[in-house]
Amino acid sequence: MMGAARKASRNLVRDYGEVEHLQVSKKGPADFVSSADLKTEKALRAELKKARPGFGFLLEEGGEIAGDDTSHRWIIDPIDGTTNFLHGIPNFCISIALERDGELIAGVVYQPLGDEMFHAEKGAGAFLNERRLRVSARRKLEDTLIATGIPFIGRPGHETFLKELAAVMPQVAGIRRFGSAALDLAYVAAGRCDGYWETGIKPWDIAAGIVLVKEAGGYVTDFQGGSKMLDNGEILAANDHLHQPLLKLLRTARG
Ligand code: IPD
């Protein structure tokens, strides 16, 4: 997975340097796909297929592709943070997760410009390059830095998001909207951020990051406190002291 991410990132970095020449089309309002997304996805698929020919895929651009081995599938976002990428903002990454029998068992989030390889395997811990990761130990909400995602134009949930923001903002030290859900989760795993929440999020944006946070000792749930994040697109990740208080704030805000 790491080798595939590193290899596919070479063209991506080149494209980032010439972003104004890329072909860009719109999948919906504020939902862009560039030739770099498509090229990167193709490269990742080819590399992973070479390594594990039978595994299926769930791809941001190419959708579901069944494999002969029905118990394994790769879940891939070739560029998480496409809007950042297209605006020349370096906060974007490649996100690859591996699912076995419906359970996420490995994740890689690679930020090529900073050469930050976040990776985790179930039961083996989470790492940034070679360094072991641990979620933050902060206990008081007032000391925390929380990441979130704001629904794009054309997506539902603007009013609910404003209610959530109004509930969380006065309780915490700061809120950030970085523009890449996969990196938001990687930052929670690394203890850079103390928590992250978003709704209306897609499986390829969060699958790898979920493995990272869990392996770094954090909690990841949907807003019911369950584990259907990939199905219902709701996610809250935090350390074990902060998860419950944040969940309570979000649930109260949503009514
Ligand atoms: C987006 C990013 C963003 C999140 C959006 C996602 P994309 O993914 O992860 O942070 O707020 O909900 O759609 O479109 O750049 O792959």
Coordinates of N, CA and C in Angstrom, one line a residue, residues 24-150:
V24 N -10.2 19.8 -15.9 CA -11.0 19.7 -14.7 C -12.5 19.7 -15.2
S25 N -13.2 18.7 -14.6 CA -14.7 18.8 -14.9 C -15.4 18.7 -13.6
K26 N -16.7 19.0 -13.6 CA -17.5 19.1 -12.4 C -18.4 17.9 -12.3
K27 N -18.4 17.2 -11.1 CA -19.3 16.1 -10.9 C -20.6 16.7 -10.3
G28 N -20.6 17.8 -9.7 CA -21.7 18.5 -9.1 C -21.2 19.8 -8.7
P29 N -22.1 20.6 -8.0 CA -21.6 22.0 -7.6 C -20.4 21.8 -6.6
A30 N -19.4 22.5 -6.9 CA -18.1 22.4 -6.0 C -17.6 21.0 -5.9
D31 N -17.9 20.1 -6.8 CA -17.4 18.7 -6.7 C -16.6 18.5 -8.0
F32 N -15.3 18.7 -7.9 CA -14.5 18.7 -9.1 C -13.7 17.3 -9.3
V33 N -13.5 17.0 -10.5 CA -12.6 15.9 -10.8 C -11.6 16.3 -11.8
S34 N -10.3 16.1 -11.6 CA -9.3 16.6 -12.6 C -8.6 15.4 -13.2
S35 N -7.9 15.6 -14.3 CA -7.2 14.5 -14.9 C -6.2 13.9 -13.9
A36 N -5.7 14.7 -12.9 CA -4.8 14.1 -11.9 C -5.5 13.1 -11.0
D37 N -6.8 13.4 -10.7 CA -7.5 12.4 -9.9 C -7.6 11.1 -10.7
L38 N -8.0 11.2 -11.9 CA -8.2 10.0 -12.7 C -6.9 9.2 -12.9
K39 N -5.8 9.9 -13.2 CA -4.5 9.3 -13.5 C -4.0 8.6 -12.2
T40 N -4.1 9.3 -11.1 CA -3.7 8.7 -9.8 C -4.4 7.5 -9.5
E41 N -5.7 7.6 -9.6 CA -6.6 6.4 -9.3 C -6.2 5.2 -10.2
K42 N -5.9 5.5 -11.5 CA -5.5 4.4 -12.4 C -4.2 3.8 -12.0
A43 N -3.3 4.6 -11.6 CA -1.9 4.1 -11.2 C -2.1 3.3 -9.9
L44 N -2.9 3.8 -8.9 CA -3.0 3.0 -7.7 C -3.7 1.7 -7.9
R45 N -4.7 1.7 -8.8 CA -5.4 0.4 -9.1 C -4.5 -0.6 -9.7
A46 N -3.6 -0.1 -10.7 CA -2.7 -1.0 -11.4 C -1.7 -1.6 -10.4
E47 N -1.1 -0.8 -9.5 CA -0.2 -1.2 -8.5 C -0.8 -2.3 -7.6
L48 N -1.9 -2.0 -7.0 CA -2.6 -2.8 -6.0 C -3.1 -4.1 -6.7
K49 N -3.5 -4.0 -7.9 CA -3.9 -5.2 -8.6 C -2.7 -6.2 -8.9
K50 N -1.6 -5.6 -9.2 CA -0.4 -6.4 -9.4 C -0.1 -7.1 -8.1
A51 N -0.2 -6.5 -6.9 CA 0.2 -7.1 -5.6 C -0.9 -8.1 -5.2
R52 N -2.2 -7.8 -5.4 CA -3.3 -8.7 -5.0 C -4.3 -8.7 -6.1
P53 N -4.1 -9.6 -7.1 CA -4.9 -9.6 -8.3 C -6.4 -9.8 -8.0
G54 N -6.8 -10.5 -7.0 CA -8.2 -10.9 -6.8 C -9.0 -9.9 -6.0
F55 N -8.4 -8.9 -5.4 CA -9.1 -8.0 -4.5 C -10.0 -7.1 -5.3
G56 N -11.2 -6.7 -4.7 CA -12.1 -5.7 -5.3 C -11.7 -4.3 -5.0
F57 N -12.4 -3.4 -5.5 CA -12.1 -1.9 -5.3 C -13.4 -1.1 -5.0
L58 N -13.3 -0.1 -4.2 CA -14.3 0.9 -4.1 C -13.5 2.2 -4.3
L59 N -13.7 2.8 -5.5 CA -12.9 4.0 -5.9 C -13.7 5.2 -5.9
E60 N -13.1 6.4 -5.5 CA -13.9 7.6 -5.6 C -14.4 7.9 -7.0
E61 N -13.5 7.7 -8.0 CA -13.9 8.1 -9.3 C -14.6 6.9 -10.1
G62 N -14.0 5.7 -9.9 CA -14.4 4.5 -10.7 C -15.5 3.7 -10.0
G63 N -15.9 4.0 -8.8 CA -17.0 3.3 -8.2 C -16.6 1.9 -7.7
E64 N -17.6 1.0 -7.6 CA -17.3 -0.4 -7.1 C -16.9 -1.3 -8.2
I65 N -15.8 -2.0 -8.0 CA -15.3 -3.0 -9.0 C -15.1 -4.3 -8.2
A66 N -16.0 -5.3 -8.5 CA -15.9 -6.5 -7.8 C -14.6 -7.3 -8.2
G67 N -14.1 -8.0 -7.2 CA -12.9 -8.9 -7.5 C -13.3 -10.4 -7.3
D68 N -12.4 -11.3 -7.7 CA -12.7 -12.7 -7.5 C -12.7 -13.1 -6.0
D69 N -11.9 -12.4 -5.3 CA -11.8 -12.6 -3.8 C -12.8 -11.6 -3.2
T70 N -14.0 -12.1 -2.9 CA -15.1 -11.2 -2.5 C -14.9 -10.7 -1.0
S71 N -14.0 -11.3 -0.3 CA -13.8 -10.9 1.1 C -12.9 -9.6 1.3
H72 N -12.1 -9.3 0.2 CA -11.2 -8.2 0.4 C -11.5 -7.1 -0.7
R73 N -11.5 -5.8 -0.2 CA -11.5 -4.7 -1.2 C -10.7 -3.5 -0.7
W74 N -10.1 -2.9 -1.7 CA -9.4 -1.6 -1.4 C -10.4 -0.5 -1.5
I75 N -10.3 0.5 -0.6 CA -11.2 1.7 -0.6 C -10.2 2.9 -0.9
I76 N -10.4 3.6 -2.0 CA -9.4 4.5 -2.4 C -9.9 5.9 -2.8
D77 N -9.3 6.9 -2.2 CA -9.5 8.3 -2.7 C -8.1 8.7 -3.3
P78 N -8.1 8.9 -4.6 CA -6.8 9.2 -5.2 C -6.2 10.6 -4.8
I79 N -7.2 11.6 -4.7 CA -6.8 12.9 -4.1 C -7.9 13.3 -3.1
D80 N -7.6 13.2 -1.8 CA -8.5 13.7 -0.8 C -8.0 15.1 -0.5
G81 N -9.0 16.0 -0.8 CA -8.6 17.5 -0.8 C -8.4 18.0 -2.2
T82 N -9.3 17.5 -3.1 CA -9.2 18.0 -4.5 C -9.3 19.5 -4.6
T83 N -10.2 20.1 -3.9 CA -10.4 21.5 -4.0 C -9.1 22.2 -3.6
N84 N -8.4 21.8 -2.5 CA -7.1 22.4 -2.1 C -6.1 22.2 -3.3
F85 N -6.0 21.0 -3.8 CA -5.1 20.7 -4.9 C -5.3 21.6 -6.0
L86 N -6.5 21.8 -6.4 CA -6.8 22.7 -7.6 C -6.6 24.1 -7.4
H87 N -6.5 24.5 -6.1 CA -6.2 25.9 -5.7 C -4.8 26.1 -5.4
G88 N -4.0 25.1 -5.5 CA -2.5 25.2 -5.2 C -2.3 25.3 -3.7
I89 N -3.2 24.7 -3.0 CA -3.0 24.6 -1.5 C -2.4 23.2 -1.2
P90 N -1.3 23.0 -0.5 CA -0.6 21.7 -0.4 C -1.3 20.7 0.5
N91 N -2.4 21.0 1.1 CA -3.0 20.0 2.0 C -4.0 19.1 1.3
F92 N -3.3 18.1 0.6 CA -4.1 17.0 0.0 C -3.3 15.7 0.1
C93 N -4.0 14.6 -0.1 CA -3.3 13.3 0.1 C -3.9 12.2 -0.7
I94 N -3.2 11.1 -0.7 CA -3.7 9.8 -1.3 C -4.2 9.0 -0.1
S95 N -5.4 8.4 -0.2 CA -5.9 7.6 0.9 C -6.3 6.2 0.4
I96 N -5.7 5.2 1.1 CA -6.0 3.8 0.7 C -6.3 3.0 1.9
A97 N -7.4 2.3 1.9 CA -7.8 1.4 3.1 C -8.0 0.0 2.5
L98 N -7.8 -1.0 3.4 CA -8.1 -2.3 3.0 C -9.1 -2.9 4.0
E99 N -10.2 -3.4 3.3 CA -11.3 -4.0 4.1 C -11.3 -5.5 3.9
R100 N -11.5 -6.2 5.0 CA -11.6 -7.7 4.9 C -12.9 -8.1 5.6
D101 N -13.8 -8.8 4.9 CA -15.1 -9.2 5.4 C -15.8 -8.0 6.1
G102 N -15.8 -6.9 5.5 CA -16.5 -5.7 6.0 C -15.8 -5.0 7.1
E103 N -14.6 -5.5 7.5 CA -13.8 -4.8 8.6 C -12.6 -4.1 8.0
L104 N -12.4 -2.8 8.4 CA -11.2 -2.1 8.0 C -9.9 -2.7 8.7
I105 N -8.9 -3.1 7.9 CA -7.8 -3.7 8.6 C -6.5 -3.0 8.3
A106 N -6.5 -2.1 7.4 CA -5.2 -1.4 7.2 C -5.5 0.0 6.5
G107 N -4.7 1.0 6.7 CA -4.9 2.3 6.1 C -3.6 3.0 5.9
V108 N -3.6 3.7 4.7 CA -2.4 4.6 4.4 C -2.9 5.9 4.0
V109 N -2.4 7.0 4.6 CA -2.8 8.3 4.1 C -1.4 9.0 3.8
Y110 N -1.2 9.4 2.6 CA 0.1 9.9 2.2 C 0.0 11.3 1.7
Q111 N 0.7 12.2 2.4 CA 0.7 13.6 2.0 C 2.0 13.8 1.3
P112 N 2.0 13.8 -0.1 CA 3.3 13.7 -0.8 C 4.2 15.0 -0.7
L113 N 3.6 16.2 -0.5 CA 4.4 17.3 -0.5 C 5.3 17.4 0.8
G114 N 4.7 17.0 1.9 CA 5.4 17.0 3.1 C 6.1 15.6 3.3
D115 N 6.0 14.7 2.4 CA 6.5 13.3 2.5 C 6.0 12.7 3.9
E116 N 4.8 12.9 4.2 CA 4.2 12.4 5.4 C 3.4 11.1 5.1
M117 N 4.0 9.9 5.5 CA 3.3 8.7 5.2 C 2.7 8.2 6.6
F118 N 1.4 8.4 6.7 CA 0.7 7.9 7.9 C 0.2 6.5 7.5
H119 N 0.5 5.5 8.4 CA 0.0 4.1 8.1 C -0.3 3.3 9.3
A120 N -1.2 2.4 9.1 CA -1.6 1.6 10.3 C -2.2 0.3 9.8
E121 N -1.9 -0.8 10.7 CA -2.5 -2.1 10.4 C -3.2 -2.5 11.7
K122 N -4.4 -3.1 11.6 CA -5.1 -3.5 12.7 C -4.2 -4.4 13.7
G123 N -4.1 -3.9 14.9 CA -3.4 -4.7 15.9 C -1.9 -4.4 15.9
A124 N -1.4 -3.6 15.0 CA 0.1 -3.3 14.9 C 0.4 -1.9 15.1
G125 N -0.5 -1.0 15.4 CA -0.2 0.4 15.7 C -0.3 1.3 14.5
A126 N -0.2 2.6 14.8 CA -0.2 3.6 13.7 C 1.1 4.3 13.8
F127 N 1.5 4.8 12.6 CA 2.8 5.4 12.4 C 2.8 6.6 11.5
L128 N 3.7 7.5 11.7 CA 4.0 8.6 10.8 C 5.4 8.3 10.3
N129 N 5.6 7.9 9.1 CA 6.9 7.4 8.6 C 7.3 6.3 9.6
E130 N 8.4 6.5 10.4 CA 8.7 5.4 11.3 C 8.3 5.6 12.7
R131 N 7.7 6.8 13.0 CA 7.4 7.2 14.3 C 6.0 6.7 14.8
R132 N 5.9 6.0 15.9 CA 4.7 5.5 16.4 C 3.8 6.6 16.8
L133 N 2.5 6.5 16.5 CA 1.5 7.6 16.8 C 0.6 7.3 18.0
R134 N 0.2 8.3 18.7 CA -0.7 8.2 19.8 C -1.6 9.4 19.8
V135 N -2.9 9.2 20.0 CA -3.8 10.4 20.0 C -3.4 11.3 21.2
S136 N -3.9 12.5 21.2 CA -3.6 13.4 22.2 C -4.1 13.0 23.6
A137 N -3.5 13.5 24.6 CA -4.0 13.1 26.0 C -4.8 14.2 26.6
R138 N -5.2 15.2 25.9 CA -5.9 16.4 26.5 C -7.2 15.9 27.0
R139 N -7.6 16.5 28.2 CA -8.9 16.0 28.8 C -9.9 17.1 28.8
K140 N -9.4 18.4 28.8 CA -10.4 19.5 28.9 C -10.8 20.0 27.5
L141 N -12.0 20.1 27.2 CA -12.5 20.6 25.9 C -11.9 22.0 25.6
E142 N -11.8 22.8 26.7 CA -11.3 24.2 26.5 C -9.9 24.3 26.0
D143 N -9.1 23.2 26.1 CA -7.7 23.2 25.6 C -7.6 22.6 24.2
T144 N -8.7 22.2 23.6 CA -8.6 21.3 22.4 C -8.7 22.1 21.1
L145 N -8.0 21.5 20.1 CA -8.1 22.0 18.7 C -8.9 20.9 17.9
I146 N -10.0 21.3 17.3 CA -10.9 20.3 16.7 C -11.0 20.6 15.2
A147 N -10.9 19.6 14.4 CA -11.0 19.7 12.9 C -12.4 19.4 12.5
T148 N -12.9 19.9 11.4 CA -14.2 19.6 10.9 C -14.3 19.8 9.4
G149 N -15.4 19.4 8.8 CA -15.6 19.7 7.4 C -16.9 20.4 7.2
I150 N -16.9 21.4 6.3 CA -18.1 22.3 6.1 C -18.7 21.7 4.8

